[in-house]
Amino acid sequence: MPALARAASSALQGQQGDTCMSSKQLASITNLNDCSRLLHETIAKERAIEAELDKQLSKRSELERNILLLNATTSEMLELVRADAEQLLNSVHATAQHADRIGSRVRRLDVQQANVSETLDLINLILDRTHCVSGVQQAMTAGDYDTA
């Protein structure tokens, strides 16, 4: 009997839970029925653990495949993002160059507008002087020297 108890004790070593028995409790089992029951319970737990382990191991290949797929998808997505970023950079660069050209043209137009405005002011002064000269000539022709 003690050999059977030792076998049951070694089968239960390392298990956790309510049914875990200390070696003193196992050594106190002297009944063959208790040992047989304990052995059957241990075998049932071992089978349940093996089934759970098999279930987890069967998921491994699927998980590995999903990880590889995720890595591939991530790489493809990063490549697409990089391409989109480059295209956006080129578009922004072209827009900046266009804005520089337009800004340069606007500055030139501002200078030309200022020149035209100065020219119009000069023309207005010339017209005013021309009217004054005409008025003086008319007054002199009329003999009105006081007005001239």
mmCIF file with all atom_site columns, C-alpha atoms in Angstrom:
data_model
loop_
_atom_site.group_PDB
_atom_site.id
_atom_site.type_symbol
_atom_site.label_atom_id
_atom_site.label_alt_id
_atom_site.label_comp_id
_atom_site.label_asym_id
_atom_site.label_entity_id
_atom_site.label_seq_id
_atom_site.pdbx_PDB_ins_code
_atom_site.Cartn_x
_atom_site.Cartn_y
_atom_site.Cartn_z
_atom_site.occupancy
_atom_site.B_iso_or_equiv
_atom_site.pdbx_formal_charge
_atom_site.auth_seq_id
_atom_site.auth_comp_id
_atom_site.auth_asym_id
_atom_site.auth_atom_id
_atom_site.pdbx_PDB_model_num
ATOM 1   C CA . MET A 1 1   ? 0.000   0.000   0.000   1.00 0.00 ? 1   MET A CA 1
ATOM 2   C CA . PRO A 1 2   ? 2.608   2.613   0.762   1.00 0.00 ? 2   PRO A CA 1
ATOM 3   C CA . ALA A 1 3   ? 3.970   2.250   -2.824  1.00 0.00 ? 3   ALA A CA 1
ATOM 4   C CA . LEU A 1 4   ? 0.527   3.033   -4.221  1.00 0.00 ? 4   LEU A CA 1
ATOM 5   C CA . ALA A 1 5   ? 0.278   6.085   -1.974  1.00 0.00 ? 5   ALA A CA 1
ATOM 6   C CA . ARG A 1 6   ? 3.683   7.273   -3.173  1.00 0.00 ? 6   ARG A CA 1
ATOM 7   C CA . ALA A 1 7   ? 2.568   6.897   -6.808  1.00 0.00 ? 7   ALA A CA 1
ATOM 8   C CA . ALA A 1 8   ? -0.566  8.887   -6.112  1.00 0.00 ? 8   ALA A CA 1
ATOM 9   C CA . SER A 1 9   ? 1.502   11.495  -4.301  1.00 0.00 ? 9   SER A CA 1
ATOM 10  C CA . SER A 1 10  ? 3.881   11.902  -7.234  1.00 0.00 ? 10  SER A CA 1
ATOM 11  C CA . ALA A 1 11  ? 0.928   12.136  -9.629  1.00 0.00 ? 11  ALA A CA 1
ATOM 12  C CA . LEU A 1 12  ? -0.549  14.974  -7.580  1.00 0.00 ? 12  LEU A CA 1
ATOM 13  C CA . GLN A 1 13  ? 2.680   16.888  -7.038  1.00 0.00 ? 13  GLN A CA 1
ATOM 14  C CA . GLY A 1 14  ? 2.643   20.317  -8.598  1.00 0.00 ? 14  GLY A CA 1
ATOM 15  C CA . GLN A 1 15  ? -1.138  20.463  -9.074  1.00 0.00 ? 15  GLN A CA 1
ATOM 16  C CA . GLN A 1 16  ? -2.994  23.388  -7.557  1.00 0.00 ? 16  GLN A CA 1
ATOM 17  C CA . GLY A 1 17  ? -6.519  23.651  -6.229  1.00 0.00 ? 17  GLY A CA 1
ATOM 18  C CA . ASP A 1 18  ? -8.714  22.162  -3.522  1.00 0.00 ? 18  ASP A CA 1
ATOM 19  C CA . THR A 1 19  ? -7.862  18.559  -4.290  1.00 0.00 ? 19  THR A CA 1
ATOM 20  C CA . CYS A 1 20  ? -4.118  18.987  -3.814  1.00 0.00 ? 20  CYS A CA 1
ATOM 21  C CA . MET A 1 21  ? -3.126  16.819  -0.926  1.00 0.00 ? 21  MET A CA 1
ATOM 22  C CA . SER A 1 22  ? -0.007  17.011  1.162   1.00 0.00 ? 22  SER A CA 1
ATOM 23  C CA . SER A 1 23  ? 2.306   14.040  1.311   1.00 0.00 ? 23  SER A CA 1
ATOM 24  C CA . LYS A 1 24  ? 1.239   13.435  4.931   1.00 0.00 ? 24  LYS A CA 1
ATOM 25  C CA . GLN A 1 25  ? -2.398  13.215  3.846   1.00 0.00 ? 25  GLN A CA 1
ATOM 26  C CA . LEU A 1 26  ? -1.448  10.828  1.035   1.00 0.00 ? 26  LEU A CA 1
ATOM 27  C CA . ALA A 1 27  ? 0.621   8.698   3.366   1.00 0.00 ? 27  ALA A CA 1
ATOM 28  C CA . SER A 1 28  ? -2.370  8.401   5.675   1.00 0.00 ? 28  SER A CA 1
ATOM 29  C CA . ILE A 1 29  ? -4.464  6.791   2.887   1.00 0.00 ? 29  ILE A CA 1
ATOM 30  C CA . THR A 1 30  ? -4.463  3.079   3.513   1.00 0.00 ? 30  THR A CA 1
ATOM 31  C CA . ASN A 1 31  ? -7.589  2.076   1.723   1.00 0.00 ? 31  ASN A CA 1
ATOM 32  C CA . LEU A 1 32  ? -7.202  0.703   -1.804  1.00 0.00 ? 32  LEU A CA 1
ATOM 33  C CA . ASN A 1 33  ? -10.529 2.235   -2.863  1.00 0.00 ? 33  ASN A CA 1
ATOM 34  C CA . ASP A 1 34  ? -9.393  5.711   -1.769  1.00 0.00 ? 34  ASP A CA 1
ATOM 35  C CA . CYS A 1 35  ? -6.137  5.257   -3.665  1.00 0.00 ? 35  CYS A CA 1
ATOM 36  C CA . SER A 1 36  ? -7.960  4.035   -6.743  1.00 0.00 ? 36  SER A CA 1
ATOM 37  C CA . ARG A 1 37  ? -10.416 6.945   -6.560  1.00 0.00 ? 37  ARG A CA 1
ATOM 38  C CA . LEU A 1 38  ? -7.542  9.407   -6.117  1.00 0.00 ? 38  LEU A CA 1
ATOM 39  C CA . LEU A 1 39  ? -5.685  7.872   -9.067  1.00 0.00 ? 39  LEU A CA 1
ATOM 40  C CA . HIS A 1 40  ? -8.796  8.106   -11.277 1.00 0.00 ? 40  HIS A CA 1
ATOM 41  C CA . GLU A 1 41  ? -9.342  11.737  -10.255 1.00 0.00 ? 41  GLU A CA 1
ATOM 42  C CA . THR A 1 42  ? -5.707  12.480  -11.014 1.00 0.00 ? 42  THR A CA 1
ATOM 43  C CA . ILE A 1 43  ? -5.938  10.791  -14.410 1.00 0.00 ? 43  ILE A CA 1
ATOM 44  C CA . ALA A 1 44  ? -9.138  12.745  -15.186 1.00 0.00 ? 44  ALA A CA 1
ATOM 45  C CA . LYS A 1 45  ? -7.418  16.005  -14.245 1.00 0.00 ? 45  LYS A CA 1
ATOM 46  C CA . GLU A 1 46  ? -4.418  15.068  -16.349 1.00 0.00 ? 46  GLU A CA 1
ATOM 47  C CA . ARG A 1 47  ? -6.670  14.395  -19.328 1.00 0.00 ? 47  ARG A CA 1
ATOM 48  C CA . ALA A 1 48  ? -8.478  17.727  -18.819 1.00 0.00 ? 48  ALA A CA 1
ATOM 49  C CA . ILE A 1 49  ? -5.154  19.553  -18.622 1.00 0.00 ? 49  ILE A CA 1
ATOM 50  C CA . GLU A 1 50  ? -3.875  17.750  -21.730 1.00 0.00 ? 50  GLU A CA 1
ATOM 51  C CA . ALA A 1 51  ? -7.081  18.610  -23.579 1.00 0.00 ? 51  ALA A CA 1
ATOM 52  C CA . GLU A 1 52  ? -6.717  22.270  -22.606 1.00 0.00 ? 52  GLU A CA 1
ATOM 53  C CA . LEU A 1 53  ? -3.056  22.188  -23.612 1.00 0.00 ? 53  LEU A CA 1
ATOM 54  C CA . ASP A 1 54  ? -3.939  20.604  -26.972 1.00 0.00 ? 54  ASP A CA 1
ATOM 55  C CA . LYS A 1 55  ? -6.632  23.247  -27.456 1.00 0.00 ? 55  LYS A CA 1
ATOM 56  C CA . GLN A 1 56  ? -4.128  26.041  -26.755 1.00 0.00 ? 56  GLN A CA 1
ATOM 57  C CA . LEU A 1 57  ? -1.480  24.429  -28.956 1.00 0.00 ? 57  LEU A CA 1
ATOM 58  C CA . SER A 1 58  ? -3.969  24.064  -31.807 1.00 0.00 ? 58  SER A CA 1
ATOM 59  C CA . LYS A 1 59  ? -4.493  27.837  -31.676 1.00 0.00 ? 59  LYS A CA 1
ATOM 60  C CA . ARG A 1 60  ? -0.767  28.455  -32.006 1.00 0.00 ? 60  ARG A CA 1
ATOM 61  C CA . SER A 1 61  ? -0.550  27.971  -35.785 1.00 0.00 ? 61  SER A CA 1
ATOM 62  C CA . GLU A 1 62  ? -3.567  30.209  -36.329 1.00 0.00 ? 62  GLU A CA 1
ATOM 63  C CA . LEU A 1 63  ? -2.066  32.868  -34.057 1.00 0.00 ? 63  LEU A CA 1
ATOM 64  C CA . GLU A 1 64  ? 1.283   32.646  -35.845 1.00 0.00 ? 64  GLU A CA 1
ATOM 65  C CA . ARG A 1 65  ? -0.466  32.956  -39.197 1.00 0.00 ? 65  ARG A CA 1
ATOM 66  C CA . ASN A 1 66  ? -2.433  35.977  -37.965 1.00 0.00 ? 66  ASN A CA 1
ATOM 67  C CA . ILE A 1 67  ? 0.744   37.598  -36.651 1.00 0.00 ? 67  ILE A CA 1
ATOM 68  C CA . LEU A 1 68  ? 2.471   37.073  -39.999 1.00 0.00 ? 68  LEU A CA 1
ATOM 69  C CA . LEU A 1 69  ? -0.593  38.413  -41.795 1.00 0.00 ? 69  LEU A CA 1
ATOM 70  C CA . LEU A 1 70  ? -0.689  41.386  -39.446 1.00 0.00 ? 70  LEU A CA 1
ATOM 71  C CA . ASN A 1 71  ? 2.996   42.069  -40.072 1.00 0.00 ? 71  ASN A CA 1
ATOM 72  C CA . ALA A 1 72  ? 2.485   41.825  -43.821 1.00 0.00 ? 72  ALA A CA 1
ATOM 73  C CA . THR A 1 73  ? -0.591  44.041  -43.651 1.00 0.00 ? 73  THR A CA 1
ATOM 74  C CA . THR A 1 74  ? 1.245   46.528  -41.464 1.00 0.00 ? 74  THR A CA 1
ATOM 75  C CA . SER A 1 75  ? 4.152   46.636  -43.905 1.00 0.00 ? 75  SER A CA 1
ATOM 76  C CA . GLU A 1 76  ? 1.803   47.173  -46.828 1.00 0.00 ? 76  GLU A CA 1
ATOM 77  C CA . MET A 1 77  ? -0.100  49.855  -44.944 1.00 0.00 ? 77  MET A CA 1
ATOM 78  C CA . LEU A 1 78  ? 3.123   51.638  -43.998 1.00 0.00 ? 78  LEU A CA 1
ATOM 79  C CA . GLU A 1 79  ? 4.231   51.514  -47.618 1.00 0.00 ? 79  GLU A CA 1
ATOM 80  C CA . LEU A 1 80  ? 0.904   53.049  -48.703 1.00 0.00 ? 80  LEU A CA 1
ATOM 81  C CA . VAL A 1 81  ? 1.181   55.722  -46.010 1.00 0.00 ? 81  VAL A CA 1
ATOM 82  C CA . ARG A 1 82  ? 4.739   56.496  -47.131 1.00 0.00 ? 82  ARG A CA 1
ATOM 83  C CA . ALA A 1 83  ? 3.629   56.803  -50.762 1.00 0.00 ? 83  ALA A CA 1
ATOM 84  C CA . ASP A 1 84  ? 0.719   59.059  -49.772 1.00 0.00 ? 84  ASP A CA 1
ATOM 85  C CA . ALA A 1 85  ? 3.041   61.196  -47.639 1.00 0.00 ? 85  ALA A CA 1
ATOM 86  C CA . GLU A 1 86  ? 5.473   61.585  -50.548 1.00 0.00 ? 86  GLU A CA 1
ATOM 87  C CA . GLN A 1 87  ? 2.633   62.557  -52.867 1.00 0.00 ? 87  GLN A CA 1
ATOM 88  C CA . LEU A 1 88  ? 1.359   65.071  -50.318 1.00 0.00 ? 88  LEU A CA 1
ATOM 89  C CA . LEU A 1 89  ? 4.874   66.477  -49.912 1.00 0.00 ? 89  LEU A CA 1
ATOM 90  C CA . ASN A 1 90  ? 5.206   66.914  -53.673 1.00 0.00 ? 90  ASN A CA 1
ATOM 91  C CA . SER A 1 91  ? 1.798   68.584  -53.839 1.00 0.00 ? 91  SER A CA 1
ATOM 92  C CA . VAL A 1 92  ? 2.637   70.959  -50.995 1.00 0.00 ? 92  VAL A CA 1
ATOM 93  C CA . HIS A 1 93  ? 6.004   71.736  -52.589 1.00 0.00 ? 93  HIS A CA 1
ATOM 94  C CA . ALA A 1 94  ? 4.351   72.518  -55.931 1.00 0.00 ? 94  ALA A CA 1
ATOM 95  C CA . THR A 1 95  ? 1.740   74.671  -54.183 1.00 0.00 ? 95  THR A CA 1
ATOM 96  C CA . ALA A 1 96  ? 4.479   76.572  -52.320 1.00 0.00 ? 96  ALA A CA 1
ATOM 97  C CA . GLN A 1 97  ? 6.345   77.233  -55.570 1.00 0.00 ? 97  GLN A CA 1
ATOM 98  C CA . HIS A 1 98  ? 3.131   78.408  -57.212 1.00 0.00 ? 98  HIS A CA 1
ATOM 99  C CA . ALA A 1 99  ? 2.411   80.695  -54.245 1.00 0.00 ? 99  ALA A CA 1
ATOM 100 C CA . ASP A 1 100 ? 5.946   82.129  -54.512 1.00 0.00 ? 100 ASP A CA 1
ATOM 101 C CA . ARG A 1 101 ? 5.418   82.864  -58.207 1.00 0.00 ? 101 ARG A CA 1
ATOM 102 C CA . ILE A 1 102 ? 2.038   84.442  -57.551 1.00 0.00 ? 102 ILE A CA 1
ATOM 103 C CA . GLY A 1 103 ? 3.461   86.446  -54.635 1.00 0.00 ? 103 GLY A CA 1
ATOM 104 C CA . SER A 1 104 ? 6.263   87.712  -56.859 1.00 0.00 ? 104 SER A CA 1
ATOM 105 C CA . ARG A 1 105 ? 3.751   88.760  -59.514 1.00 0.00 ? 105 ARG A CA 1
ATOM 106 C CA . VAL A 1 106 ? 1.573   90.471  -56.922 1.00 0.00 ? 106 VAL A CA 1
ATOM 107 C CA . ARG A 1 107 ? 4.588   92.420  -55.626 1.00 0.00 ? 107 ARG A CA 1
ATOM 108 C CA . ARG A 1 108 ? 5.434   93.500  -59.201 1.00 0.00 ? 108 ARG A CA 1
ATOM 109 C CA . LEU A 1 109 ? 1.812   94.528  -59.773 1.00 0.00 ? 109 LEU A CA 1
ATOM 110 C CA . ASP A 1 110 ? 1.901   96.543  -56.530 1.00 0.00 ? 110 ASP A CA 1
ATOM 111 C CA . VAL A 1 111 ? 5.016   98.374  -57.740 1.00 0.00 ? 111 VAL A CA 1
ATOM 112 C CA . GLN A 1 112 ? 3.422   99.030  -61.132 1.00 0.00 ? 112 GLN A CA 1
ATOM 113 C CA . GLN A 1 113 ? 0.210   100.207 -59.462 1.00 0.00 ? 113 GLN A CA 1
ATOM 114 C CA . ALA A 1 114 ? 2.236   102.631 -57.320 1.00 0.00 ? 114 ALA A CA 1
ATOM 115 C CA . ASN A 1 115 ? 3.996   103.884 -60.474 1.00 0.00 ? 115 ASN A CA 1
ATOM 116 C CA . VAL A 1 116 ? 0.675   104.366 -62.277 1.00 0.00 ? 116 VAL A CA 1
ATOM 117 C CA . SER A 1 117 ? -0.722  106.183 -59.259 1.00 0.00 ? 117 SER A CA 1
ATOM 118 C CA . GLU A 1 118 ? 2.287   108.526 -59.182 1.00 0.00 ? 118 GLU A CA 1
ATOM 119 C CA . THR A 1 119 ? 1.922   109.080 -62.933 1.00 0.00 ? 119 THR A CA 1
ATOM 120 C CA . LEU A 1 120 ? -1.778  109.919 -62.540 1.00 0.00 ? 120 LEU A CA 1
ATOM 121 C CA . ASP A 1 121 ? -0.896  112.395 -59.771 1.00 0.00 ? 121 ASP A CA 1
ATOM 122 C CA . LEU A 1 122 ? 1.653   114.025 -62.089 1.00 0.00 ? 122 LEU A CA 1
ATOM 123 C CA . ILE A 1 123 ? -0.882  114.118 -64.940 1.00 0.00 ? 123 ILE A CA 1
ATOM 124 C CA . ASN A 1 124 ? -3.405  115.754 -62.604 1.00 0.00 ? 124 ASN A CA 1
ATOM 125 C CA . LEU A 1 125 ? -0.792  118.375 -61.635 1.00 0.00 ? 125 LEU A CA 1
ATOM 126 C CA . ILE A 1 126 ? 0.003   118.983 -65.297 1.00 0.00 ? 126 ILE A CA 1
ATOM 127 C CA . LEU A 1 127 ? -3.702  119.312 -66.117 1.00 0.00 ? 127 LEU A CA 1
ATOM 128 C CA . ASP A 1 128 ? -4.148  121.765 -63.236 1.00 0.00 ? 128 ASP A CA 1
ATOM 129 C CA . ARG A 1 129 ? -1.213  123.836 -64.502 1.00 0.00 ? 129 ARG A CA 1
ATOM 130 C CA . THR A 1 130 ? -2.537  123.605 -68.049 1.00 0.00 ? 130 THR A CA 1
ATOM 131 C CA . HIS A 1 131 ? -5.903  124.952 -66.873 1.00 0.00 ? 131 HIS A CA 1
ATOM 132 C CA . CYS A 1 132 ? -4.141  127.714 -64.987 1.00 0.00 ? 132 CYS A CA 1
ATOM 133 C CA . VAL A 1 133 ? -2.067  128.590 -68.047 1.00 0.00 ? 133 VAL A CA 1
ATOM 134 C CA . SER A 1 134 ? -5.210  128.563 -70.213 1.00 0.00 ? 134 SER A CA 1
ATOM 135 C CA . GLY A 1 135 ? -6.987  130.818 -67.733 1.00 0.00 ? 135 GLY A CA 1
ATOM 136 C CA . VAL A 1 136 ? -4.050  133.222 -67.679 1.00 0.00 ? 136 VAL A CA 1
ATOM 137 C CA . GLN A 1 137 ? -3.897  133.272 -71.506 1.00 0.00 ? 137 GLN A CA 1
ATOM 138 C CA . GLN A 1 138 ? -7.651  133.910 -71.767 1.00 0.00 ? 138 GLN A CA 1
ATOM 139 C CA . ALA A 1 139 ? -7.442  136.677 -69.201 1.00 0.00 ? 139 ALA A CA 1
ATOM 140 C CA . MET A 1 140 ? -4.504  138.272 -71.057 1.00 0.00 ? 140 MET A CA 1
ATOM 141 C CA . THR A 1 141 ? -6.299  137.942 -74.384 1.00 0.00 ? 141 THR A CA 1
ATOM 142 C CA . ALA A 1 142 ? -9.326  139.618 -72.832 1.00 0.00 ? 142 ALA A CA 1
ATOM 143 C CA . GLY A 1 143 ? -7.105  142.359 -71.436 1.00 0.00 ? 143 GLY A CA 1
ATOM 144 C CA . ASP A 1 144 ? -7.988  141.494 -67.864 1.00 0.00 ? 144 ASP A CA 1
ATOM 145 C CA . TYR A 1 145 ? -4.492  141.768 -66.446 1.00 0.00 ? 145 TYR A CA 1
ATOM 146 C CA . ASP A 1 146 ? -5.662  141.764 -62.831 1.00 0.00 ? 146 ASP A CA 1
ATOM 147 C CA . THR A 1 147 ? -7.201  138.272 -63.212 1.00 0.00 ? 147 THR A CA 1
ATOM 148 C CA . ALA A 1 148 ? -4.234  136.992 -65.184 1.00 0.00 ? 148 ALA A CA 1
#
